[in-house]
Amino acid sequence: MTLYLTTPIFYVNAQPHLGHAYTAVVADAASRFARLDGREAFLQTGTDEHGDKIVQAAAAAGVDVRAYVDEISARFRAAWPLLQVEPDNFVRTTDPAHVAVVQQILQKVYDQDDIYFSDYAGLYCKGCERFLTEKELVEGKCPDHLTPPEKVAEQNYFFRMGRYQQWLIDYIKANPDFITPERYRNEVLSFLSEPLEDLCISRPVSRLHWGIPLPFDQRFVTYVWFDALINYVSGIGYPDGPDFPRLWAGAEHLIAKDILKPHAIFWPTMLKAMGLAPYRRLHVHGYWNVNETKMSKSIGNVIRPEEMVADFGADSVRYFLLREMSFGLDSSYSPEAMLARRNSDLANDLGNLFSRSLTMVKNFAGGRIPAPGPLNPDDQALADASLAMLGDYRDKMRAWAFRQALEAVWEVVGRANRYIVSNAPWELAKDPGQEQRLATVLNTLLESLRCITCALQPVMPTAAGKMAASLGLEPAVRLADQEHWSLLAPGSPIQLGENLFPRIKGKK
Ligand code: MSP
């Protein structure tokens, strides 16, 4: 089944930062891994461009809203290639095609009486762009934005979300993998243990003009979440585009915990009302802090992906993000942690292993892959560990356990480095009687490097491409084809490439 993977569409009231970059990198690595694992994959991202927040941000910048959203959306689009994130589609909620689909869905749901008009008074958080319940407040404030919500009383349209509550509970209970990691599934079930209110899905034009007009009442625009969530189907040709059925059947959404409720409650009930099957899975990750503090403009500690890439390169940033955070839990960024990963894991462990091995092949084997003799137990142990690593890596990647998958790879990197020390090829090279043994040791190392390279492709596409080229290989197409020993052709040349991960000095 094709993986159709989405990121949230990001609000254009802020420029891309570390948190957005993490989501984008995870999504990209997961799609690349799916392809390596033999599946087709389609990655979609985009920008969310309607609502109060955007109007305010444009006003603060002193720019016309349309010009403002065009500019910030373009910045998101430009940020991803810097990180080697390659989406197959980029949706904007101001795209006419998206607007048309939102209106079509509203009309359908309205016609079947799942939308009604009513008075409403509630507590509105502008940061969340939604009404909060009393229970959600902490000391009278929104726990995420630390601001008191506004009291808003007006007439609005409502989606009969409550109608689908029991269906949703039953569905989540019957499908344990629907929302993962499990902590978030439990959070949603606990929220659903209280009666669900209907969802207010409109804003009067008098209060907000920057939105999609309701097709059945032009005095109102669509509430931003009812507009934004629909990107996941409008972007792939709902309702009758040729790719829609195939892609929707494999839909998986990736988000952070901040937008769990819209994705785990609003969206499945909306899909139910639309007559569509639920998405297959919701993957929820934690939050990045910076030096143990919340990242925010006012604190002035916002980390920009382009600066990280300029300092460390895209491969190292991707590696850091996937290795440092346990998927689902919060993590803290610091330049020191980034530098440590770069210098210790990448320069010392991986980079040295690669350059040492290839240099020895150049110096002791004429720069060609040597033909191995029989493996002794030490060689066999490295061979077994390398192949077992590929299986283990595949299982962990399939489970979205990126950190653990990389730990499994580094276990073999460490093992291969120790194998060099214990077999001391430079000693074998001095003794003509050990020619066969030397060839076996070097071949075993190169085969192990091939396995490591394959596993790193989804995480560090450029570096892994260079590593493959050094071994005289094209990047691996299928992981399953790599899970064998002795795939390198003896006699074929290796290339001593550039130093992949030079050590970086810390900034003062
Ligand atoms: N526009 C909505 C989403 C609509 S999806 C139909 C939105 N946009 S957002 O710009 O605020 O992006 C929120 C997402 O950005 C999070 O879910 C997460 O993917 C990413 N992150 C933003 N800050 C983050 C951190 N500090 N840490 C990790 N991810 C974070 O919500």
Coordinates of C-alpha atoms and ligand atoms in Angstrom, one line a residue:
M1 CA 0.0 0.0 0.0
T2 CA 1.3 3.5 -0.9
L3 CA 2.2 5.6 2.1
Y4 CA 0.5 9.0 1.9
L5 CA 2.2 10.9 4.6
T6 CA 1.4 14.5 5.7
T7 CA 2.9 17.1 7.9
P8 CA 0.7 19.8 9.5
I9 CA 0.3 22.7 7.2
F10 CA 2.1 25.5 9.0
Y11 CA 0.7 28.8 10.0
V12 CA 2.3 31.6 8.0
N13 CA 2.3 33.9 11.0
A14 CA 5.9 32.8 11.8
Q15 CA 8.9 31.8 9.9
P16 CA 10.1 28.2 9.8
H17 CA 12.0 27.2 13.0
L18 CA 13.5 24.1 14.6
G19 CA 10.1 22.7 15.6
H20 CA 8.8 22.8 12.0
A21 CA 12.1 21.5 10.7
Y22 CA 11.9 18.5 13.0
T23 CA 8.4 17.6 11.7
A24 CA 9.5 18.1 8.1
V25 CA 12.7 16.0 8.6
V26 CA 10.8 13.2 10.3
A27 CA 8.2 13.1 7.5
D28 CA 10.9 13.1 4.8
A29 CA 13.0 10.4 6.5
A30 CA 9.9 8.3 7.0
S31 CA 8.9 8.6 3.3
R32 CA 12.4 7.8 2.2
F33 CA 12.5 4.8 4.5
A34 CA 9.1 3.6 3.2
R35 CA 10.5 3.6 -0.3
L36 CA 13.6 1.8 0.7
D37 CA 11.4 -0.7 2.5
G38 CA 9.6 -1.4 -0.8
R39 CA 6.6 0.9 -0.6
E40 CA 5.6 3.8 -2.7
A41 CA 5.4 7.0 -0.8
F42 CA 3.8 10.4 -1.3
L43 CA 4.7 13.3 1.0
Q44 CA 2.6 16.4 1.4
T45 CA 3.2 19.5 3.3
G46 CA 2.0 23.1 2.9
T47 CA 0.9 26.3 4.6
D48 CA -2.2 27.3 6.6
E49 CA -3.0 30.9 5.6
H50 CA -6.5 31.9 6.9
G51 CA -7.6 33.2 10.3
D52 CA -7.1 35.9 12.9
K53 CA -3.5 35.2 13.6
I54 CA -2.5 35.7 10.0
V55 CA -4.4 39.0 9.7
Q56 CA -2.7 40.2 12.8
A57 CA 0.7 39.1 11.7
A58 CA 0.3 40.9 8.4
A59 CA -0.9 44.0 10.1
A60 CA 2.1 43.9 12.5
A61 CA 4.3 43.6 9.4
G62 CA 2.4 46.5 7.8
V63 CA 1.7 44.5 4.7
D64 CA -1.4 43.5 2.8
V65 CA -2.6 40.1 3.9
R66 CA -2.3 38.5 0.4
A67 CA 1.3 39.7 -0.1
Y68 CA 2.1 38.6 3.4
V69 CA 0.9 35.0 3.0
D70 CA 2.6 34.7 -0.3
E71 CA 5.9 35.7 1.2
I72 CA 5.9 33.5 4.3
S73 CA 4.5 30.6 2.4
A74 CA 7.4 30.9 -0.1
R75 CA 9.8 30.9 2.9
F76 CA 8.4 27.6 4.1
R77 CA 8.7 26.2 0.6
A78 CA 12.3 27.3 0.3
A79 CA 13.3 26.0 3.8
W80 CA 12.7 22.3 3.0
P81 CA 15.2 21.8 0.2
L82 CA 17.9 23.2 2.5
L83 CA 17.2 20.2 4.8
Q84 CA 16.9 17.8 1.8
V85 CA 13.2 17.5 2.6
E86 CA 11.5 16.7 -0.7
P87 CA 7.7 16.9 -0.5
D88 CA 5.7 15.6 -3.5
N89 CA 3.0 18.2 -3.0
F90 CA 2.8 21.6 -1.2
V91 CA -0.8 22.8 -0.4
R92 CA -1.8 26.3 0.4
T93 CA -5.2 26.9 1.9
T94 CA -5.5 30.0 -0.3
D95 CA -5.2 27.8 -3.4
P96 CA -8.5 28.1 -5.4
A97 CA -8.7 24.3 -5.7
H98 CA -8.5 23.9 -1.9
V99 CA -11.1 26.7 -1.4
A100 CA -13.5 24.9 -3.8
V101 CA -13.2 21.6 -2.0
V102 CA -13.8 23.1 1.4
Q103 CA -17.0 24.8 0.2
Q104 CA -18.1 21.6 -1.5
I105 CA -17.6 19.6 1.8
L106 CA -19.4 22.3 3.8
Q107 CA -22.4 22.2 1.5
K108 CA -22.6 18.4 1.7
V109 CA -22.3 18.2 5.4
Y110 CA -24.9 21.1 5.7
D111 CA -27.3 19.4 3.3
Q112 CA -27.3 16.2 5.4
D113 CA -28.1 18.3 8.5
D114 CA -24.7 17.8 10.3
I115 CA -24.4 21.6 10.5
Y116 CA -26.8 24.0 12.3
F117 CA -27.1 27.6 13.2
S118 CA -27.1 28.7 16.8
D119 CA -26.2 31.2 19.5
Y120 CA -22.9 30.7 21.2
A121 CA -20.9 32.1 24.0
G122 CA -17.5 30.7 24.8
L123 CA -13.9 31.2 25.7
Y124 CA -11.8 31.8 22.7
C125 CA -8.0 31.4 22.5
K126 CA -6.6 33.3 19.6
G127 CA -3.3 31.4 19.8
C128 CA -5.1 28.0 19.5
E129 CA -7.7 29.4 17.1
R130 CA -10.4 27.5 19.0
F131 CA -12.8 27.7 21.9
L132 CA -11.4 26.2 25.1
T133 CA -13.5 24.5 27.7
E134 CA -13.3 25.7 31.3
K135 CA -11.6 22.4 32.2
E136 CA -8.7 23.1 29.8
L137 CA -7.8 26.3 31.5
V138 CA -5.0 26.5 34.0
E139 CA -5.4 29.4 36.4
G140 CA -7.8 31.0 33.9
K141 CA -5.3 30.9 31.1
C142 CA -4.7 28.8 28.0
P143 CA -2.0 26.3 29.1
D144 CA -0.2 26.5 25.8
H145 CA -0.2 30.3 25.2
L146 CA -0.4 31.5 28.8
T147 CA -3.0 34.1 27.9
P148 CA -6.5 34.4 29.2
P149 CA -9.1 33.4 26.5
E150 CA -11.5 36.1 25.3
K151 CA -15.3 35.8 26.1
V152 CA -17.0 35.7 22.8
A153 CA -20.8 35.6 22.3
E154 CA -22.3 35.5 18.8
Q155 CA -24.4 33.5 16.4
N156 CA -22.5 30.8 14.5
Y157 CA -22.7 27.6 12.6
F158 CA -22.0 24.3 14.4
F159 CA -20.9 20.9 13.2
R160 CA -22.7 18.1 15.0
M161 CA -19.5 16.5 16.3
G162 CA -21.2 15.0 19.3
R163 CA -23.1 12.7 17.0
Y164 CA -20.0 10.9 16.2
Q165 CA -18.5 10.7 19.6
Q166 CA -19.4 7.1 20.4
W167 CA -18.4 6.0 16.9
L168 CA -15.0 7.6 17.5
I169 CA -14.5 6.0 20.9
D170 CA -15.3 2.6 19.5
Y171 CA -13.0 3.1 16.5
I172 CA -10.0 4.1 18.6
K173 CA -10.6 1.2 20.9
A174 CA -10.9 -1.3 18.0
N175 CA -7.7 0.1 16.3
P176 CA -4.9 0.3 18.8
D177 CA -2.5 1.7 16.2
F178 CA -4.7 4.6 15.1
I179 CA -3.0 7.1 17.4
T180 CA 0.6 6.5 18.5
P181 CA 2.6 6.6 20.7
E182 CA 0.1 5.1 23.1
R183 CA 0.3 8.0 25.6
Y184 CA -1.5 10.2 23.1
R185 CA -4.1 7.6 22.4
N186 CA -4.8 7.5 26.1
E187 CA -5.0 11.2 26.3
V188 CA -7.6 11.3 23.5
L189 CA -9.7 8.5 25.1
S190 CA -9.6 10.3 28.4
F191 CA -10.8 13.5 26.7
L192 CA -13.6 11.5 25.0
S193 CA -14.8 10.2 28.3
E194 CA -16.6 13.5 28.7
P195 CA -19.5 14.5 26.4
L196 CA -18.2 16.2 23.3
E197 CA -19.6 19.6 22.4
D198 CA -20.5 20.4 18.9
L199 CA -17.8 22.3 17.0
C200 CA -18.3 25.9 16.1
I201 CA -17.2 26.1 12.5
S202 CA -17.8 29.7 11.4
R203 CA -16.8 33.3 12.1
P204 CA -18.9 36.3 11.2
V205 CA -17.3 38.3 8.4
S206 CA -17.8 41.4 10.6
R207 CA -15.1 39.9 12.9
L208 CA -13.0 38.1 10.4
H209 CA -12.9 38.6 6.6
W210 CA -9.8 36.5 5.8
G211 CA -11.3 33.1 5.4
I212 CA -13.3 30.9 3.1
P213 CA -17.0 32.1 2.8
L214 CA -19.6 29.5 3.8
P215 CA -21.3 28.5 0.6
F216 CA -24.7 28.6 2.3
D217 CA -24.3 31.9 4.2
Q218 CA -22.0 34.6 2.9
R219 CA -22.1 36.5 6.1
F220 CA -19.7 34.0 7.6
V221 CA -16.3 32.5 6.8
T222 CA -15.1 29.0 7.7
Y223 CA -13.4 28.4 11.0
V224 CA -9.7 27.9 10.3
W225 CA -9.6 24.2 11.5
F226 CA -12.5 23.1 9.4
D227 CA -10.6 24.8 6.5
A228 CA -7.1 23.6 7.3
L229 CA -7.8 19.9 8.0
I230 CA -9.4 19.5 4.6
N231 CA -6.0 20.1 3.0
Y232 CA -5.3 16.4 3.6
V233 CA -7.9 15.4 1.1
S234 CA -8.0 18.5 -1.2
G235 CA -4.3 18.2 -1.8
I236 CA -4.7 14.7 -3.4
G237 CA -7.7 15.4 -5.6
Y238 CA -10.8 14.8 -3.4
P239 CA -13.4 13.9 -4.4
D240 CA -12.9 12.3 -7.8
G241 CA -9.2 12.8 -8.7
P242 CA -7.6 9.7 -10.1
D243 CA -5.1 9.3 -7.3
F244 CA -7.4 10.0 -4.5
P245 CA -8.6 6.5 -3.6
R246 CA -5.2 5.0 -3.7
L247 CA -3.5 7.7 -1.7
W248 CA -6.3 8.1 0.9
A249 CA -6.2 4.4 1.6
G250 CA -2.6 4.8 2.9
A251 CA -3.0 8.2 4.7
E252 CA -0.9 8.8 7.8
H253 CA -0.6 12.1 9.5
L254 CA 2.4 13.4 11.5
I255 CA 1.9 16.2 14.0
A256 CA 3.2 17.4 17.4
K257 CA 1.2 17.1 20.6
D258 CA 0.0 20.7 20.4
I259 CA -2.6 19.9 17.7
L260 CA -3.7 16.5 18.9
K261 CA -7.3 17.4 19.5
P262 CA -8.1 18.8 16.1
H263 CA -6.4 15.8 14.5
A264 CA -7.7 13.0 16.7
I265 CA -11.2 14.4 17.3
F266 CA -12.3 17.1 14.9
W267 CA -10.8 15.4 11.8
P268 CA -12.0 11.8 12.2
T269 CA -15.5 13.0 13.0
M270 CA -15.4 15.3 10.0
L271 CA -14.3 12.4 7.8
K272 CA -17.1 10.3 9.2
A273 CA -19.7 13.0 8.3
M274 CA -18.1 13.3 4.8
G275 CA -18.6 9.6 4.3
L276 CA -14.8 8.9 4.1
A277 CA -12.8 6.2 5.9
P278 CA -10.7 7.5 8.7
Y279 CA -7.0 8.1 8.0
R280 CA -4.9 5.1 8.9
R281 CA -2.6 6.5 11.5
L282 CA -1.8 9.6 13.5
H283 CA 1.9 9.9 14.6
V284 CA 2.4 12.3 17.4
H285 CA 5.7 13.8 18.4
G286 CA 6.8 15.9 21.4
Y287 CA 8.1 19.4 21.6
W288 CA 11.6 20.8 21.2
N289 CA 12.7 23.2 23.8
V290 CA 15.9 25.2 23.6
N291 CA 18.3 24.9 26.5
E292 CA 15.4 23.5 28.6
T293 CA 13.3 26.6 27.9
K294 CA 10.3 27.0 25.7
M295 CA 11.3 28.4 22.3
S296 CA 9.7 31.7 21.7
K297 CA 10.1 35.0 19.8
S298 CA 9.8 37.0 23.0
I299 CA 12.6 35.1 24.7
G300 CA 14.6 35.5 21.5
N301 CA 15.8 31.8 21.5
V302 CA 14.2 30.8 18.2
I303 CA 16.4 28.4 16.3
R304 CA 16.3 28.8 12.5
P305 CA 16.9 25.8 10.3
E306 CA 18.9 27.7 7.8
E307 CA 21.4 28.7 10.5
M308 CA 21.7 25.2 11.7
V309 CA 22.3 24.0 8.1
A310 CA 24.9 26.8 7.5
D311 CA 26.8 25.7 10.7
F312 CA 26.6 21.9 10.4
G313 CA 25.2 20.9 7.0
A314 CA 21.9 19.3 6.3
D315 CA 23.0 15.7 6.9
S316 CA 24.2 16.4 10.4
V317 CA 21.1 18.4 11.3
R318 CA 18.9 15.6 10.1
Y319 CA 20.9 13.0 12.0
F320 CA 20.9 15.1 15.2
L321 CA 17.1 15.7 15.1
L322 CA 16.3 12.0 14.6
R323 CA 18.9 10.7 17.0
E324 CA 18.4 13.1 19.8
M325 CA 14.6 13.1 20.3
S326 CA 12.8 9.9 21.3
F327 CA 9.8 10.1 19.1
G328 CA 6.8 11.1 21.2
L329 CA 8.7 12.7 24.0
D330 CA 10.0 16.3 24.5
S331 CA 13.6 17.1 23.9
S332 CA 15.9 20.0 24.4
Y333 CA 18.1 21.6 21.8
S334 CA 21.4 23.2 22.6
P335 CA 24.2 24.1 20.2
E336 CA 26.5 22.1 22.5
A337 CA 24.4 19.0 22.0
M338 CA 24.4 19.5 18.3
L339 CA 28.2 19.9 18.2
A340 CA 28.7 16.9 20.4
R341 CA 26.7 14.7 18.1
R342 CA 28.5 16.0 15.1
N343 CA 32.0 15.6 16.5
S344 CA 31.5 12.4 18.4
D345 CA 29.0 10.3 16.4
L346 CA 29.7 11.6 12.9
A347 CA 33.3 12.8 12.8
N348 CA 34.9 10.3 15.3
D349 CA 32.8 7.2 15.0
L350 CA 31.3 7.1 11.5
G351 CA 33.6 9.5 9.6
N352 CA 36.8 7.8 10.9
L353 CA 35.5 4.3 10.3
F354 CA 34.9 5.2 6.7
S355 CA 38.0 7.1 5.9
R356 CA 40.3 4.6 7.8
S357 CA 38.7 1.7 6.0
L358 CA 38.9 3.2 2.5
T359 CA 42.4 4.5 3.0
M360 CA 43.6 1.0 4.0
V361 CA 41.9 -0.5 0.9
K362 CA 43.8 2.1 -1.2
N363 CA 47.1 1.5 0.5
F364 CA 47.0 -2.2 1.1
A365 CA 44.7 -3.5 -1.7
G366 CA 45.5 -1.2 -4.7
G367 CA 42.2 0.6 -4.2
R368 CA 40.1 -2.4 -5.3
I369 CA 37.7 -4.5 -3.3
P370 CA 39.7 -7.5 -2.2
A371 CA 38.3 -11.1 -2.5
P372 CA 37.8 -12.6 0.9
G373 CA 39.0 -16.0 2.1
P374 CA 37.1 -18.1 4.7
L375 CA 35.7 -16.0 7.6
N376 CA 37.1 -16.6 11.1
P377 CA 34.7 -16.2 14.1
D378 CA 35.7 -12.6 14.5
D379 CA 34.8 -11.8 10.8
Q380 CA 31.6 -13.8 11.1
A381 CA 30.6 -11.9 14.2
L382 CA 30.9 -8.6 12.4
A383 CA 29.0 -10.0 9.4
D384 CA 26.2 -11.4 11.6
A385 CA 25.9 -8.2 13.5
S386 CA 25.8 -6.1 10.4
L387 CA 23.0 -8.1 8.8
A388 CA 21.1 -8.4 12.1
M389 CA 21.4 -4.6 12.4
L390 CA 19.6 -4.2 9.0
G391 CA 16.7 -6.3 10.3
D392 CA 16.6 -4.5 13.6
Y393 CA 16.9 -1.1 11.9
R394 CA 13.9 -2.0 9.6
D395 CA 11.7 -3.0 12.5
K396 CA 12.5 0.2 14.5
M397 CA 12.0 2.5 11.5
R398 CA 8.7 0.8 10.8
A399 CA 7.8 1.5 14.4
W400 CA 8.8 5.2 14.0
A401 CA 11.6 4.6 16.6
F402 CA 14.2 6.7 14.8
R403 CA 16.5 7.1 17.8
Q404 CA 16.6 3.4 18.5
A405 CA 17.1 2.6 14.8
L406 CA 20.1 4.9 14.7
E407 CA 21.4 3.4 18.0
A408 CA 21.3 0.0 16.3
V409 CA 23.4 1.4 13.4
W410 CA 25.9 3.0 15.7
E411 CA 26.3 -0.3 17.6
V412 CA 27.7 -1.7 14.4
V413 CA 29.8 1.4 13.7
G414 CA 31.4 0.8 17.1
R415 CA 31.9 -2.8 16.5
A416 CA 33.5 -2.2 13.1
N417 CA 35.9 0.3 14.7
R418 CA 36.9 -2.3 17.3
Y419 CA 37.3 -4.9 14.6
I420 CA 39.9 -2.7 12.9
V421 CA 41.8 -2.3 16.1
S422 CA 41.7 -6.0 17.0
N423 CA 42.7 -7.1 13.5
A424 CA 45.3 -4.4 12.9
P425 CA 45.4 -4.6 9.1
W426 CA 48.5 -2.4 9.0
E427 CA 50.3 -5.3 10.8
L428 CA 48.9 -7.9 8.4
A429 CA 50.1 -5.7 5.5
K430 CA 53.7 -6.0 6.7
D431 CA 53.6 -9.8 6.5
P432 CA 53.4 -11.3 2.9
G433 CA 52.2 -14.6 4.4
Q434 CA 49.0 -12.7 5.7
E435 CA 47.9 -11.5 2.3
Q436 CA 44.7 -13.6 2.3
R437 CA 43.9 -12.7 5.9
L438 CA 44.3 -9.0 5.1
A439 CA 42.0 -9.3 2.1
T440 CA 39.4 -11.0 4.2
V441 CA 39.5 -8.3 6.9
L442 CA 39.3 -5.5 4.4
N443 CA 36.4 -7.1 2.6
T444 CA 34.5 -7.8 5.8
L445 CA 34.9 -4.1 6.7
L446 CA 33.7 -2.9 3.3
E447 CA 30.6 -5.2 3.5
S448 CA 29.8 -3.9 6.9
L449 CA 30.1 -0.3 5.6
R450 CA 27.7 -1.2 2.8
C451 CA 25.1 -2.2 5.4
I452 CA 25.7 1.0 7.4
T453 CA 25.4 3.1 4.3
C454 CA 22.1 1.6 3.3
A455 CA 20.6 2.2 6.7
L456 CA 21.7 5.8 6.7
Q457 CA 20.2 6.7 3.3
P458 CA 16.8 7.9 4.6
V459 CA 18.4 9.9 7.4
M460 CA 21.4 11.4 5.6
P461 CA 20.7 11.2 1.9
T462 CA 23.6 13.2 0.7
A463 CA 26.3 11.7 2.9
A464 CA 24.9 8.2 2.3
G465 CA 25.0 8.9 -1.4
K466 CA 28.7 9.8 -1.2
M467 CA 29.4 6.8 1.0
A468 CA 27.8 4.5 -1.6
A469 CA 29.8 6.2 -4.3
S470 CA 33.0 5.6 -2.4
L471 CA 32.2 1.9 -2.3
G472 CA 31.6 2.0 -6.0
L473 CA 27.8 1.6 -5.6
E474 CA 24.6 3.3 -6.6
P475 CA 22.4 4.2 -3.6
A476 CA 20.5 1.1 -2.4
V477 CA 17.0 0.8 -3.9
R478 CA 15.6 -1.9 -1.6
L479 CA 16.6 -2.7 1.9
A480 CA 15.6 -6.3 1.4
D481 CA 18.2 -6.7 -1.4
Q482 CA 20.9 -5.5 1.0
E483 CA 20.3 -8.1 3.7
H484 CA 22.9 -10.5 2.3
W485 CA 26.7 -10.8 2.7
S486 CA 29.3 -10.7 -0.1
L487 CA 27.4 -8.4 -2.4
L488 CA 30.5 -6.2 -3.3
A489 CA 32.2 -7.3 -6.5
P490 CA 35.9 -8.2 -5.7
G491 CA 38.2 -6.3 -8.0
S492 CA 36.0 -3.3 -8.5
P493 CA 37.5 0.1 -7.5
I494 CA 36.7 2.2 -4.5
Q495 CA 36.9 6.0 -4.4
L496 CA 38.6 7.8 -1.6
G497 CA 36.1 10.7 -1.3
E498 CA 36.3 13.9 0.7
N499 CA 36.2 13.8 4.5
L500 CA 32.5 13.4 5.1
F501 CA 32.2 15.0 8.5
P502 CA 35.2 17.2 9.4
R503 CA 35.4 18.1 13.1
I504 CA 33.8 21.4 13.9
K505 CA 35.2 23.8 16.5
G506 CA 32.7 25.2 18.9
K507 CA 31.7 28.9 18.6
K508 CA 32.8 31.2 21.4
Ligands
MSP1 N1 -1.8 25.4 11.1 C1 -1.9 24.5 12.1 C2 -1.9 23.1 11.7 C3 -2.9 22.8 10.7 S1 -2.8 21.1 10.1 C4 -4.3 20.8 9.3 C5 -0.6 24.7 13.0 N2 0.4 25.3 12.5 S2 1.8 25.6 13.3 O1 2.6 26.4 12.4 O2 1.5 26.2 14.6 O3 2.5 24.3 13.4 C6 2.3 23.4 14.5 C7 3.3 22.2 14.2 O4 4.6 22.7 14.1 C8 3.4 21.2 15.3 O5 2.3 20.3 15.3 C9 4.7 20.6 15.0 O6 4.6 19.8 13.9 C10 5.5 21.8 14.6 N3 6.1 22.5 15.8 C11 6.0 23.8 16.1 N4 6.7 24.1 17.2 C12 7.3 23.0 17.7 C13 8.2 22.7 18.7 N5 8.7 23.6 19.5 N6 8.7 21.4 18.8 C14 8.3 20.4 17.9 N7 7.4 20.7 16.9 C15 6.8 21.9 16.8 O7 -0.7 24.3 14.2

